[in-house]
Coordinates of C-alpha atoms in Angstrom, one line a residue:
X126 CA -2.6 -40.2 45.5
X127 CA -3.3 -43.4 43.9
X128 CA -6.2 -41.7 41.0
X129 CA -3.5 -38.7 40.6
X130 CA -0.5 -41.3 39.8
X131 CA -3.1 -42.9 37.5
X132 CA -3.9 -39.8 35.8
X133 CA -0.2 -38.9 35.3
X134 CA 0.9 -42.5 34.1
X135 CA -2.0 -43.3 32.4
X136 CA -4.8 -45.7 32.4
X137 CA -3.8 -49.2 34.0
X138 CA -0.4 -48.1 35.0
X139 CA 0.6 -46.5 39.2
X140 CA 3.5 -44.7 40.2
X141 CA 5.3 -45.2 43.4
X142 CA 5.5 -42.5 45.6
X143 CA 8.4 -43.7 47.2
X144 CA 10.0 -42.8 43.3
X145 CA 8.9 -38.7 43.5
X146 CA 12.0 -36.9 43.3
X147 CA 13.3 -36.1 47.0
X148 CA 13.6 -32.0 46.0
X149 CA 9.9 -31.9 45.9
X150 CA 8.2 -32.9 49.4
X151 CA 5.8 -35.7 49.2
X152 CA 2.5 -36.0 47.8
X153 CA 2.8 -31.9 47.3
X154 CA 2.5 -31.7 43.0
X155 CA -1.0 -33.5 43.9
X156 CA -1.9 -32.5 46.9
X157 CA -5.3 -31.2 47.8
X158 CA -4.0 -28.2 48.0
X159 CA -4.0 -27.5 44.5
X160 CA -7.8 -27.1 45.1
X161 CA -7.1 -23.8 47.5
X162 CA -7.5 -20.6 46.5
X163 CA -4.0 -19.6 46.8
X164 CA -1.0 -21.6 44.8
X165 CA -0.2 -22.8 41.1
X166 CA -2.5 -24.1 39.0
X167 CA -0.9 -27.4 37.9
X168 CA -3.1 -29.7 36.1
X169 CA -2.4 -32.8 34.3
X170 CA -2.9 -32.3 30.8
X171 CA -5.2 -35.4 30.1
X172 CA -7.7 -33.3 32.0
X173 CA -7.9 -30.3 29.7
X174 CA -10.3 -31.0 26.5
X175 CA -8.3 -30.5 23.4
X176 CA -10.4 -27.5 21.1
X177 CA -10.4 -26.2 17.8
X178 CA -9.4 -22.4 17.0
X179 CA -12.5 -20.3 16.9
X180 CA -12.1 -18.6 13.5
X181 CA -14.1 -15.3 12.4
X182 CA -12.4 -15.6 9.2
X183 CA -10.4 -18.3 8.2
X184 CA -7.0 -17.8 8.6
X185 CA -7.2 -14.4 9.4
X186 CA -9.1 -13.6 12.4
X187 CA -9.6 -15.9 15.5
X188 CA -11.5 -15.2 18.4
X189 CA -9.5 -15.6 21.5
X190 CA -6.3 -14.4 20.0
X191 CA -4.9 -10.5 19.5
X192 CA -3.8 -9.9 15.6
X193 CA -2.1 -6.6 14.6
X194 CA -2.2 -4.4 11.0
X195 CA 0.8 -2.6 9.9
X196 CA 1.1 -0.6 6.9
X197 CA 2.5 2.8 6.1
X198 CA -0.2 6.0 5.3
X199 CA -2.3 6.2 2.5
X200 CA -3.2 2.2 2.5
X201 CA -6.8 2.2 4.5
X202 CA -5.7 0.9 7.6
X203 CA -8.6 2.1 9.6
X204 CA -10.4 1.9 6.1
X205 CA -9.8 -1.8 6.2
X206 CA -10.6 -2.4 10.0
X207 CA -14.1 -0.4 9.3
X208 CA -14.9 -2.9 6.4
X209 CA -14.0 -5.7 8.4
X210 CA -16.5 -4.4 11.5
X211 CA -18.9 -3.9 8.9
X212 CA -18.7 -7.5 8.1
X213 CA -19.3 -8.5 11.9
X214 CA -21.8 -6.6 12.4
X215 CA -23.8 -7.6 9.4
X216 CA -23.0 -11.1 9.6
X217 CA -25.4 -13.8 10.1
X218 CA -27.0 -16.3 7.9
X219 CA -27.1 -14.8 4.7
X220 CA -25.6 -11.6 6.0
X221 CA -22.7 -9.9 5.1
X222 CA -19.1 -11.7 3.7
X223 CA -15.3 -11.5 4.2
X224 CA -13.7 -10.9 0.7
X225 CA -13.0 -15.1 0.1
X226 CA -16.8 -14.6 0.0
X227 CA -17.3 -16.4 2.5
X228 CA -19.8 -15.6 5.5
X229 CA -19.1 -14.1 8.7
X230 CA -20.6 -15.1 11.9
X231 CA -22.5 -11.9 14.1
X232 CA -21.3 -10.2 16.6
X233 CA -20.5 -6.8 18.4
X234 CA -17.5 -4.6 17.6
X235 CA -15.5 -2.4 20.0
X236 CA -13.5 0.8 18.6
X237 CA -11.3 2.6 20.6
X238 CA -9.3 5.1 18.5
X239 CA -6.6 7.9 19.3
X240 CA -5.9 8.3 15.1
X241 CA -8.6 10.3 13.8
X242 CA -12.1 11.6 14.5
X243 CA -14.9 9.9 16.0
X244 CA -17.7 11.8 14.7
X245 CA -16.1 13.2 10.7
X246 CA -14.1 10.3 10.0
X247 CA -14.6 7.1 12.2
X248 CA -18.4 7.4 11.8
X249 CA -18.3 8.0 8.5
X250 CA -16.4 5.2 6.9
X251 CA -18.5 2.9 9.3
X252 CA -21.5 4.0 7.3
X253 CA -19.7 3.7 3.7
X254 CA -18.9 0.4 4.5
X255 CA -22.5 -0.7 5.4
X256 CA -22.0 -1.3 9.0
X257 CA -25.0 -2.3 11.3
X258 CA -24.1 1.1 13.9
X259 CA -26.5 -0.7 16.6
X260 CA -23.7 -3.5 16.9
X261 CA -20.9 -1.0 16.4
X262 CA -19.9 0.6 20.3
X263 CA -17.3 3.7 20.2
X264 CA -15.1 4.1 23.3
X265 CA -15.3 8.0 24.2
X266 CA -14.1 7.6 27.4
X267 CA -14.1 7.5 30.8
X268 CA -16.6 9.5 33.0
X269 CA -15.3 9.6 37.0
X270 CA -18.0 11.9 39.3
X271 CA -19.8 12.5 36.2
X272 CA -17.1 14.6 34.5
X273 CA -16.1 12.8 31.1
X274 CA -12.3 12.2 30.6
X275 CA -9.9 10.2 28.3
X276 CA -9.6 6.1 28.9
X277 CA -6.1 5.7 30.1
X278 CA -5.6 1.9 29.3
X279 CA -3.5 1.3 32.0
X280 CA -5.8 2.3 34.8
X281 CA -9.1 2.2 33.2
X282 CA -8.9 -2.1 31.5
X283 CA -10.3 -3.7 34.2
X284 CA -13.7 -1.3 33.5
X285 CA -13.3 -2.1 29.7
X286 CA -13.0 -5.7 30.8
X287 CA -16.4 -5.8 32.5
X288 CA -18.0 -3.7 30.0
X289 CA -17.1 -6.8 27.6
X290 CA -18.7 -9.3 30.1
X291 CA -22.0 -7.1 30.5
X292 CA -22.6 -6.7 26.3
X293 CA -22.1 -10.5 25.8
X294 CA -21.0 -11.4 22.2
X295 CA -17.9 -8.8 21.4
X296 CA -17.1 -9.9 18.6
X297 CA -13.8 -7.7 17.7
X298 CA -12.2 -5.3 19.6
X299 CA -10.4 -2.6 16.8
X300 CA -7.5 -0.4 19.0
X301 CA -6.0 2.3 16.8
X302 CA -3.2 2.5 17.5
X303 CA -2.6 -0.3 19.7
X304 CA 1.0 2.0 20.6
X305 CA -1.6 3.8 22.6
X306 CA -2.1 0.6 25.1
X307 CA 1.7 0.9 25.7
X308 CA 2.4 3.9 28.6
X309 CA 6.0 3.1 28.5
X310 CA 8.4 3.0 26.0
X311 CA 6.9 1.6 23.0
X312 CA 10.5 0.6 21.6
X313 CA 11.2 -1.9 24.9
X314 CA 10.3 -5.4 24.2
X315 CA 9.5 -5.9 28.3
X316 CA 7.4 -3.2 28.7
X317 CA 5.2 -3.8 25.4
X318 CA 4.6 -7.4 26.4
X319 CA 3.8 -5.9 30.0
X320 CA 1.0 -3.6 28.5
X321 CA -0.2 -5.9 26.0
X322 CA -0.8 -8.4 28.5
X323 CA -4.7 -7.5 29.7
X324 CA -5.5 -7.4 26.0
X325 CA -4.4 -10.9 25.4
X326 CA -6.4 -12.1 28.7
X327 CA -9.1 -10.2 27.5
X328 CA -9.3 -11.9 24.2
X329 CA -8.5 -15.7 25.8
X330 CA -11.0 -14.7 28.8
X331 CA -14.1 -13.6 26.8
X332 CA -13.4 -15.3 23.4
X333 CA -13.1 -11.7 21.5
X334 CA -10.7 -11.0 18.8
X335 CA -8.4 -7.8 19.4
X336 CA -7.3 -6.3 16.1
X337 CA -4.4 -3.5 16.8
X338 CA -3.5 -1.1 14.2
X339 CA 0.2 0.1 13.8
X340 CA 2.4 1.9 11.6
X341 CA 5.4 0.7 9.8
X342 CA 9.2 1.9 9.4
X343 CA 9.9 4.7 7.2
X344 CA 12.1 3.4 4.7
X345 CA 11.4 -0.3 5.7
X346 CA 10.5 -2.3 2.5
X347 CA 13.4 -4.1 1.9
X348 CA 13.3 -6.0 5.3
X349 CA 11.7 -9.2 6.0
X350 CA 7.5 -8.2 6.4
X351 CA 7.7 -8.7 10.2
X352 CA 10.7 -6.5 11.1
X353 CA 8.8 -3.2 9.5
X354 CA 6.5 -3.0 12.1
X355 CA 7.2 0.0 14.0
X356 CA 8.1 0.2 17.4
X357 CA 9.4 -2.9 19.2
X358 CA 9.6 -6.6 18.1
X359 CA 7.3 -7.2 21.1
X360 CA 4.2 -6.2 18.9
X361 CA 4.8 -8.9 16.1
X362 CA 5.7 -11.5 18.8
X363 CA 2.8 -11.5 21.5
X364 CA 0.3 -11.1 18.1
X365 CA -0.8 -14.7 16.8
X366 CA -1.4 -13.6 13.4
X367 CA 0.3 -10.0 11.8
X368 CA -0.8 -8.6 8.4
X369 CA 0.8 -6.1 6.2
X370 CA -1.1 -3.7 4.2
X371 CA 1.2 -1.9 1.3
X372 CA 0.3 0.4 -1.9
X373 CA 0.3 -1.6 -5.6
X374 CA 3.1 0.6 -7.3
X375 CA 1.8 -1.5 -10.6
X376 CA -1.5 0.7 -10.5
X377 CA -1.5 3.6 -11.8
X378 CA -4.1 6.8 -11.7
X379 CA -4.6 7.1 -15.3
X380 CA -6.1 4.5 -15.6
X381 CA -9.0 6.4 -14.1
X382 CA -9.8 3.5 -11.5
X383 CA -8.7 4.1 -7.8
X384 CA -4.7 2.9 -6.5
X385 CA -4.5 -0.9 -5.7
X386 CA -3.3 -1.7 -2.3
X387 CA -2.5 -5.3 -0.9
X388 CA -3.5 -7.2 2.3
X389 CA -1.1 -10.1 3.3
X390 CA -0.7 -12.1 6.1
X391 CA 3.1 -12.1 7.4
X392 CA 2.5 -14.2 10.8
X393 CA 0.3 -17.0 11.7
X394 CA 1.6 -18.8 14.8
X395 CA -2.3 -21.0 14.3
X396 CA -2.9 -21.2 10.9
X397 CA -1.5 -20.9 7.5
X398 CA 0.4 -18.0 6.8
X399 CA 1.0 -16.0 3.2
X400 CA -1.5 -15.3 0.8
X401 CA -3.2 -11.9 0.3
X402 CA -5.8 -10.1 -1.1
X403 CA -6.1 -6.7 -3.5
X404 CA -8.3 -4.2 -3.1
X405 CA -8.8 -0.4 -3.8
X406 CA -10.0 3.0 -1.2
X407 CA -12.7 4.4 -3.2
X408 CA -13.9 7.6 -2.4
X409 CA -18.2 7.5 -1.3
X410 CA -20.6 10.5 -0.5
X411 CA -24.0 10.3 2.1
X412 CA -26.2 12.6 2.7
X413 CA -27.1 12.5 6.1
X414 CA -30.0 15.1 7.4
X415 CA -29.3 18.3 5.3
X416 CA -25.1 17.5 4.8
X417 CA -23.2 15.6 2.7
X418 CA -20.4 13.4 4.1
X419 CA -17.4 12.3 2.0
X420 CA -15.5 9.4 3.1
X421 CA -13.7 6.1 1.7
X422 CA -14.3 2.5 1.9
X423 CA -12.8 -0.6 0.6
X424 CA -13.5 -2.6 -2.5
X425 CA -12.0 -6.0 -2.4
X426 CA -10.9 -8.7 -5.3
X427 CA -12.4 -11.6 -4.1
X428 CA -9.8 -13.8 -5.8
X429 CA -6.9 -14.7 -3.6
X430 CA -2.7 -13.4 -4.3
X431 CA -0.8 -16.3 -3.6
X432 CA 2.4 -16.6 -2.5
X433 CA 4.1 -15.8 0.5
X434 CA 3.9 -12.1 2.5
X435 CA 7.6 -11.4 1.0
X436 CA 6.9 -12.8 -2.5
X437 CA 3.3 -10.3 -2.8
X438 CA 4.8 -7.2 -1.2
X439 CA 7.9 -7.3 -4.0
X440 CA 5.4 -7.6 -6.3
X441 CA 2.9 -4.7 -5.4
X442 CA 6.6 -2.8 -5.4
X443 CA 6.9 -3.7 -8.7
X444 CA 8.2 -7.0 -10.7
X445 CA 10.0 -8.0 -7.2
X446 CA 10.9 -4.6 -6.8
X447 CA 13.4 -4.2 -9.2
X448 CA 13.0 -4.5 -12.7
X449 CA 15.2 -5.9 -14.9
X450 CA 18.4 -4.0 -16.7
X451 CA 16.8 -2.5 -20.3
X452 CA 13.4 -2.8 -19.2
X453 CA 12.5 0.8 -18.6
X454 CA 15.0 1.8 -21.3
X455 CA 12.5 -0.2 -23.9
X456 CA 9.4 0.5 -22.1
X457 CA 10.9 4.3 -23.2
X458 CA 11.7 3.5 -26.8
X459 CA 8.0 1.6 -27.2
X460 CA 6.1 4.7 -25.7
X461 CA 8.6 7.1 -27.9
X462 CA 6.8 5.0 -30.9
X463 CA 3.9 5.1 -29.7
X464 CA 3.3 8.5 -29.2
X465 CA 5.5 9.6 -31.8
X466 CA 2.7 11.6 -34.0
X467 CA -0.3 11.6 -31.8
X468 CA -1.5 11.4 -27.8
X469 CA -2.9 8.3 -27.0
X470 CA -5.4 7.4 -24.6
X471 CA -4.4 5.3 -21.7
X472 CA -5.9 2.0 -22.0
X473 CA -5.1 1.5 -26.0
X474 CA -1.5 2.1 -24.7
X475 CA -1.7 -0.3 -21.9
X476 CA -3.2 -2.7 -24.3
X477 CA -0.4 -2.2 -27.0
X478 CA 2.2 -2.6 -23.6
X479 CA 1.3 -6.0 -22.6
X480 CA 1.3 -7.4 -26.3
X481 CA 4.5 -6.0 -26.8
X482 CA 5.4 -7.6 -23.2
X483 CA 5.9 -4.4 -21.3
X484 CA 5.3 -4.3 -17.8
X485 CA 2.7 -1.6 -16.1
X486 CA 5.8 -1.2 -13.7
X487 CA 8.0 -0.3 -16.5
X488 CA 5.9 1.5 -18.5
X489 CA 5.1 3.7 -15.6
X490 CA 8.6 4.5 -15.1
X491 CA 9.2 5.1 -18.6
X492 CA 6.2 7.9 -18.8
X493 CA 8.4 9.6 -15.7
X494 CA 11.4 9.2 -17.1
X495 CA 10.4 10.7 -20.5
X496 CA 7.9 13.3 -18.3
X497 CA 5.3 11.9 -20.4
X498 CA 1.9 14.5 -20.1
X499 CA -1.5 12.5 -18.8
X500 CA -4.3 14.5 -19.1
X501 CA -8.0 13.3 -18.3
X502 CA -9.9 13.2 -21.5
X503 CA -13.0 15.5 -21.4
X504 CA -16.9 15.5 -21.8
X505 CA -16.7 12.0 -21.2
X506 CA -17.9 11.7 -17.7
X507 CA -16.3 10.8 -14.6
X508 CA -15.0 7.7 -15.6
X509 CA -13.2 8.9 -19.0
X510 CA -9.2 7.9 -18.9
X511 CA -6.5 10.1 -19.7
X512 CA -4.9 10.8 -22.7
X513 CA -1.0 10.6 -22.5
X514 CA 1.3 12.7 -24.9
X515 CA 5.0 13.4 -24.9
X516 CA 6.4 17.1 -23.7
X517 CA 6.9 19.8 -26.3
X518 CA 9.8 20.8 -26.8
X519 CA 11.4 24.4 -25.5
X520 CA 14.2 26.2 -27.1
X521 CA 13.1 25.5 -30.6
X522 CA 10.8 27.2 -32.8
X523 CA 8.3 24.4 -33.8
X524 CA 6.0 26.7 -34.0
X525 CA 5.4 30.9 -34.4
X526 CA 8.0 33.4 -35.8
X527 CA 8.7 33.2 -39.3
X528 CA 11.8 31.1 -40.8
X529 CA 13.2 31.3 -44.3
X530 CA 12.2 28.1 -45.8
X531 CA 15.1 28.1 -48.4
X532 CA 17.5 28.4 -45.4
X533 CA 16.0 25.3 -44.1
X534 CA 17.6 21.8 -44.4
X535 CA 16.3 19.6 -46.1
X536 CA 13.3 18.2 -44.4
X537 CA 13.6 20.5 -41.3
X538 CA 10.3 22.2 -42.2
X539 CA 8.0 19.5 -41.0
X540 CA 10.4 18.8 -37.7
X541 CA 7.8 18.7 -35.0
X542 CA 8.5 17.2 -31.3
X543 CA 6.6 13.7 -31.1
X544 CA 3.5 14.6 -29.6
X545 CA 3.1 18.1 -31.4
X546 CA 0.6 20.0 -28.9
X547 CA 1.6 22.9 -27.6
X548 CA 0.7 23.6 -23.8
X549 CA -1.4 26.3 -23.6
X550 CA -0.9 29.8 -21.7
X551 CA -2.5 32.2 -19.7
X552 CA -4.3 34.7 -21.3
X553 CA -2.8 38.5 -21.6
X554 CA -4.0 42.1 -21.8
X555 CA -4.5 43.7 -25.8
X556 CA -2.1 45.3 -26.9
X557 CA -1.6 48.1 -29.0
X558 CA -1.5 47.6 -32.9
X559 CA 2.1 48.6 -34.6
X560 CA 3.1 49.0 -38.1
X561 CA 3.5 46.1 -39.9
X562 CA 7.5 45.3 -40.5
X563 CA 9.0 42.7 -43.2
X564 CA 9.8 39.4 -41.5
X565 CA 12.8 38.6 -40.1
X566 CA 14.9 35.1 -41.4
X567 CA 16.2 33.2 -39.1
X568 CA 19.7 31.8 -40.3
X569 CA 20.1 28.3 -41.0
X570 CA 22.8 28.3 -38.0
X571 CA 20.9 29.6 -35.2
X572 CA 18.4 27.2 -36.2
X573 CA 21.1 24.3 -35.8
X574 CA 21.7 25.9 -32.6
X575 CA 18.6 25.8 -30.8
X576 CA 17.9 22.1 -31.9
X577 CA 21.6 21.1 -30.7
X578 CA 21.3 22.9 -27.4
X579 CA 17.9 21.1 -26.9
X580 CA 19.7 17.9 -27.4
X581 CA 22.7 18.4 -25.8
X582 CA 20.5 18.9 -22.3
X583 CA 18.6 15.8 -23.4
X584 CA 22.0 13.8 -23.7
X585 CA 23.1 15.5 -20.2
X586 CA 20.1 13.8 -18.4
X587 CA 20.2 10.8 -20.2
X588 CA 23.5 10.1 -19.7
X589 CA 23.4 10.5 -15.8
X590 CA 20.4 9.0 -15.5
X591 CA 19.5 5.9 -18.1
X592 CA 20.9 2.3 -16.5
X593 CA 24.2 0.8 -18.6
X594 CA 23.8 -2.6 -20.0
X595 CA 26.8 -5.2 -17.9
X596 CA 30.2 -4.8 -19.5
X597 CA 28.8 -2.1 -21.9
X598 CA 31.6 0.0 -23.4
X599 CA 31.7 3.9 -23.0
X600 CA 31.5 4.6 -26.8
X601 CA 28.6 2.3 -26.6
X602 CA 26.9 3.7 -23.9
X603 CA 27.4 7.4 -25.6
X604 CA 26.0 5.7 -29.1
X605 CA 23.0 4.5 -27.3
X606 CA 22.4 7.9 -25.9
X607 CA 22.3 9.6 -29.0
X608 CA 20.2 7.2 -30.6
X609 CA 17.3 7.4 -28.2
X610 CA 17.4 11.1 -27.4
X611 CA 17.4 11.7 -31.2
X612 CA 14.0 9.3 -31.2
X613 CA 12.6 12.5 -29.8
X614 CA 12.3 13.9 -32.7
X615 CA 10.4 13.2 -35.8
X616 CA 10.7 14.7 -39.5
X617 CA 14.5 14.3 -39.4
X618 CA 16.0 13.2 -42.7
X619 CA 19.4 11.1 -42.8
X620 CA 21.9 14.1 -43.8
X621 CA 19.9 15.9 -40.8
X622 CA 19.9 13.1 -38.4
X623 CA 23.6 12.4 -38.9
X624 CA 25.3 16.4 -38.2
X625 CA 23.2 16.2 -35.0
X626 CA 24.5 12.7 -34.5
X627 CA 28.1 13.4 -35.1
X628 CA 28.0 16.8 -32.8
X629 CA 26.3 15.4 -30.0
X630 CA 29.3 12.6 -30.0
X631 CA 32.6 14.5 -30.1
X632 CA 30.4 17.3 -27.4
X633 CA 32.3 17.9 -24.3
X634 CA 29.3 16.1 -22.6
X635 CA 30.6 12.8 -21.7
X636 CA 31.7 12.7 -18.1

């Protein structure tokens, strides 16, 4: 009694036993009973060797400790935990690296999957993303009297748990989707920390990381990064570190390079949390025997996003998610310029853009807005970028039948819609030859007509669509309007430009 006092006090100082609390017996908190097999395990806490976290990656993964990947479809989740297997089982002195760049120790990976196909996809992106397939072990399933069935993880852990003790150095232990270790109702906080309770002995018992892949909520993004994970809170809250994967809505496709995504860390409860990293799904072929296999894998930008999970997710939505009143409006007007008498090729308008201090967000926006045509630029291989050029315009003869020019005003000859292609049309049967007839002039009104009802359907949309400045007047509004949907179109000389002007203003429009 006298060492376990000692222990409890300290070195140099007892404690009287006559002083234990009279609602515990005597002697019983140190007791040799504590030694028997049966009873709590209560240990003084001197006796327990502090130790460091065993990190795989810094920050990110830890052995010992179960971490879980949400994101919605189309980011790479099982992409992502392929590269990251890829890594482990490549690692090694002077093996393989995480994307800091820095190196990751060896080691065996688990994958248990009920998402998608072992042998057309889950093999595959293994292979694209260089794993060693030795140190890579797929969990089929069960076989019970030599009949192969499912692994139910409720029943069947404890043989999962000894097949971890028998390889020796597991590594990482991928579940997709870790809703799949839940037999009850995944939405119940009780019964998720229930079922997620062998993995988190598994990890502490054989010092293996378990990485569960999840989905988030539909129509999540404006909540706090933990609170989209779907299904119950449970999941975030037994998981010691929680990362978010979302889509970069700055990228864009015609750029000809593959969509940006982002990898953030929302939760840490042992290490530094926030921070990210970018990186893009790019499409890969094999051949394997006589067949060639398509699949993905992951390219990463070594160089860290800082900030924290809710700071880089706003972001990759775009500016913070919201860009700022006018923005799109003048990211419209530059690209109205811009495009005015010619298509332009993607990267000389992203170029002229960010000089002008237009946003990839905004600018993007602005080519939907004004349904801006992107076309990929031929003959120059697979890497060429597309060639952007405003719509043409319907409803107005730019170009075929035959107009009086003296009926013309002045300068209406050379009106063409900014862009000036024409989109081109399906091919159609011969047809029979006629006789020749005197053309047809097209009065100077019906001309007026067909621009002003082009315009008038351009000041519709416009109107209910295009964001008002703060405390901006009606009659200003209307002006502004106007002004940019008569940007659309080029040649217009001032008598021309003001009629249009003055009828789209006192039109029966503005409601």
């Amino acid at each position: 009694m006298q060492l376990a006092a000692t222990m409890i006090n300290g070195p140099g100082e007892t404690m009287n036993t006559n002083d234990i609390n009279p609602l515990y017996p005597r002697n019983a908190m140190f007791s040799a009973a504590n030694t028997l097999a049966n009873g709590i395990d209560l240990v003084p806490a001197s006796s327990i060797p502090p130790e460091s976290i065993d990190w795989l990656w810094y920050g990110w993964l830890a052995r010992g400790k179960v971490h879980i990947l949400a994101g919605p479809p189309g980011t790479g989740k099982t992409t992502t935990a392929a590269n990251f297997a890829a890594i482990i089982s490549g690692g090694g002195p002077g093996g393989r690296r995480w994307p800091d760049n820095t190196y990751a120790q060896a080691g065996v990976v688990i994958v248990w999957t009920g998402e998608d196909g072992i042998a057309d996809t889950v093999v595959p992106r293994l292979i694209a993303a260089g794993a060693d397939m030795t140190k890579v072990l797929i969990l089929r399933g069960v076989k019970e009297r030599g009949h192969p069935r499912p692994f139910g993880f409720k029943d069947d852990i404890q043989m999962l748990t000894d097949a971890v003790a028998q390889i020796g150095n597991v590594s990482l232990i991928i579940i997709d989707s870790i809703v799949q270790a839940v037999a009850g109702d995944s939405n119940k906080n009780s019964e998720v920390r229930s079922a997620l309770a062998p993995l988190v002995d598994i990890a502490e018992r054989h010092n293996c990381a378990i990485f569960g892949i999840t989905h988030v909520n539909k129509g999540s993004g404006g909540k706090d990064p933990l609170d989209r994970i779907n299904g119950s809170l449970a999941f975030g809250a037994v998981a010691r570190v929680v990362m978010v994967v979302a889509r970069s809505e700055t990228s864009d496709p015609s750029t000809g390079t593959a969509p940006s995504c982002v990898l953030v860390r929302v939760k840490s409860n042992i290490g530094p949390d926030g921070g990210g990293f970018e990186y893009q799904i790019q499409p890969i072929a094999f051949q394997f025997n006589t067949q060639t296999i398509h699949s993905s894998t992951v390219r990463w930008n070594e160089t860290p996003i800082e900030g924290s999970a809710k700071e880089i997710l706003k972001r990759a939505a775009g500016d913070g998610g919201a860009l700022k009143v006018g923005a799109v409006e003048e990211a419209e007007d530059f690209l109205r310029r811009q495009l005015a008498n010619s298509a332009l090729l993607f990267p000389e308008i992203q170029a002229r853009a960010e000089a002008a201090g237009i946003s990839l967000a905004a600018l993007k926006r602005a080519k939907s807005a004004l349904r801006v045509h992107s076309e990929k630029q031929r003959g120059a291989g697979p890497a060429s970028p597309h060639i952007w050029s405003l719509p043409v315009v319907t409803g107005f003869p730019v170009t075929g039948g035959v107009i009086a020019p003296s009926l013309l005003p002045t300068g209406w000859m050379d009106c063409t819609l900014a862009g000036g292609a024409v989109a081109p049309v399906a091919p159609v049967a011969p047809v029979e030859p006629v006789e020749p007839v005197e053309p047809v002039a097209m009065e100077p009104d019906a001309t007026f007509a067909h621009m002003l009802g082009y315009l008038l359907d351009e000041c519709r949309r416009e109107y209910k669509t295009r964001l008002r400045h703060k405390n901006e007047h009606e009659v200003d509004f209307q002006d502004r309007v106007v002004d940019f949907v008569l940007c659309s179109v080029d040649g217009l000389n001032r008598a021309s430009t003001s009629k249009l002007r003055s009828e789209l203003l006192n039109a029966g429009i503005w409601k």
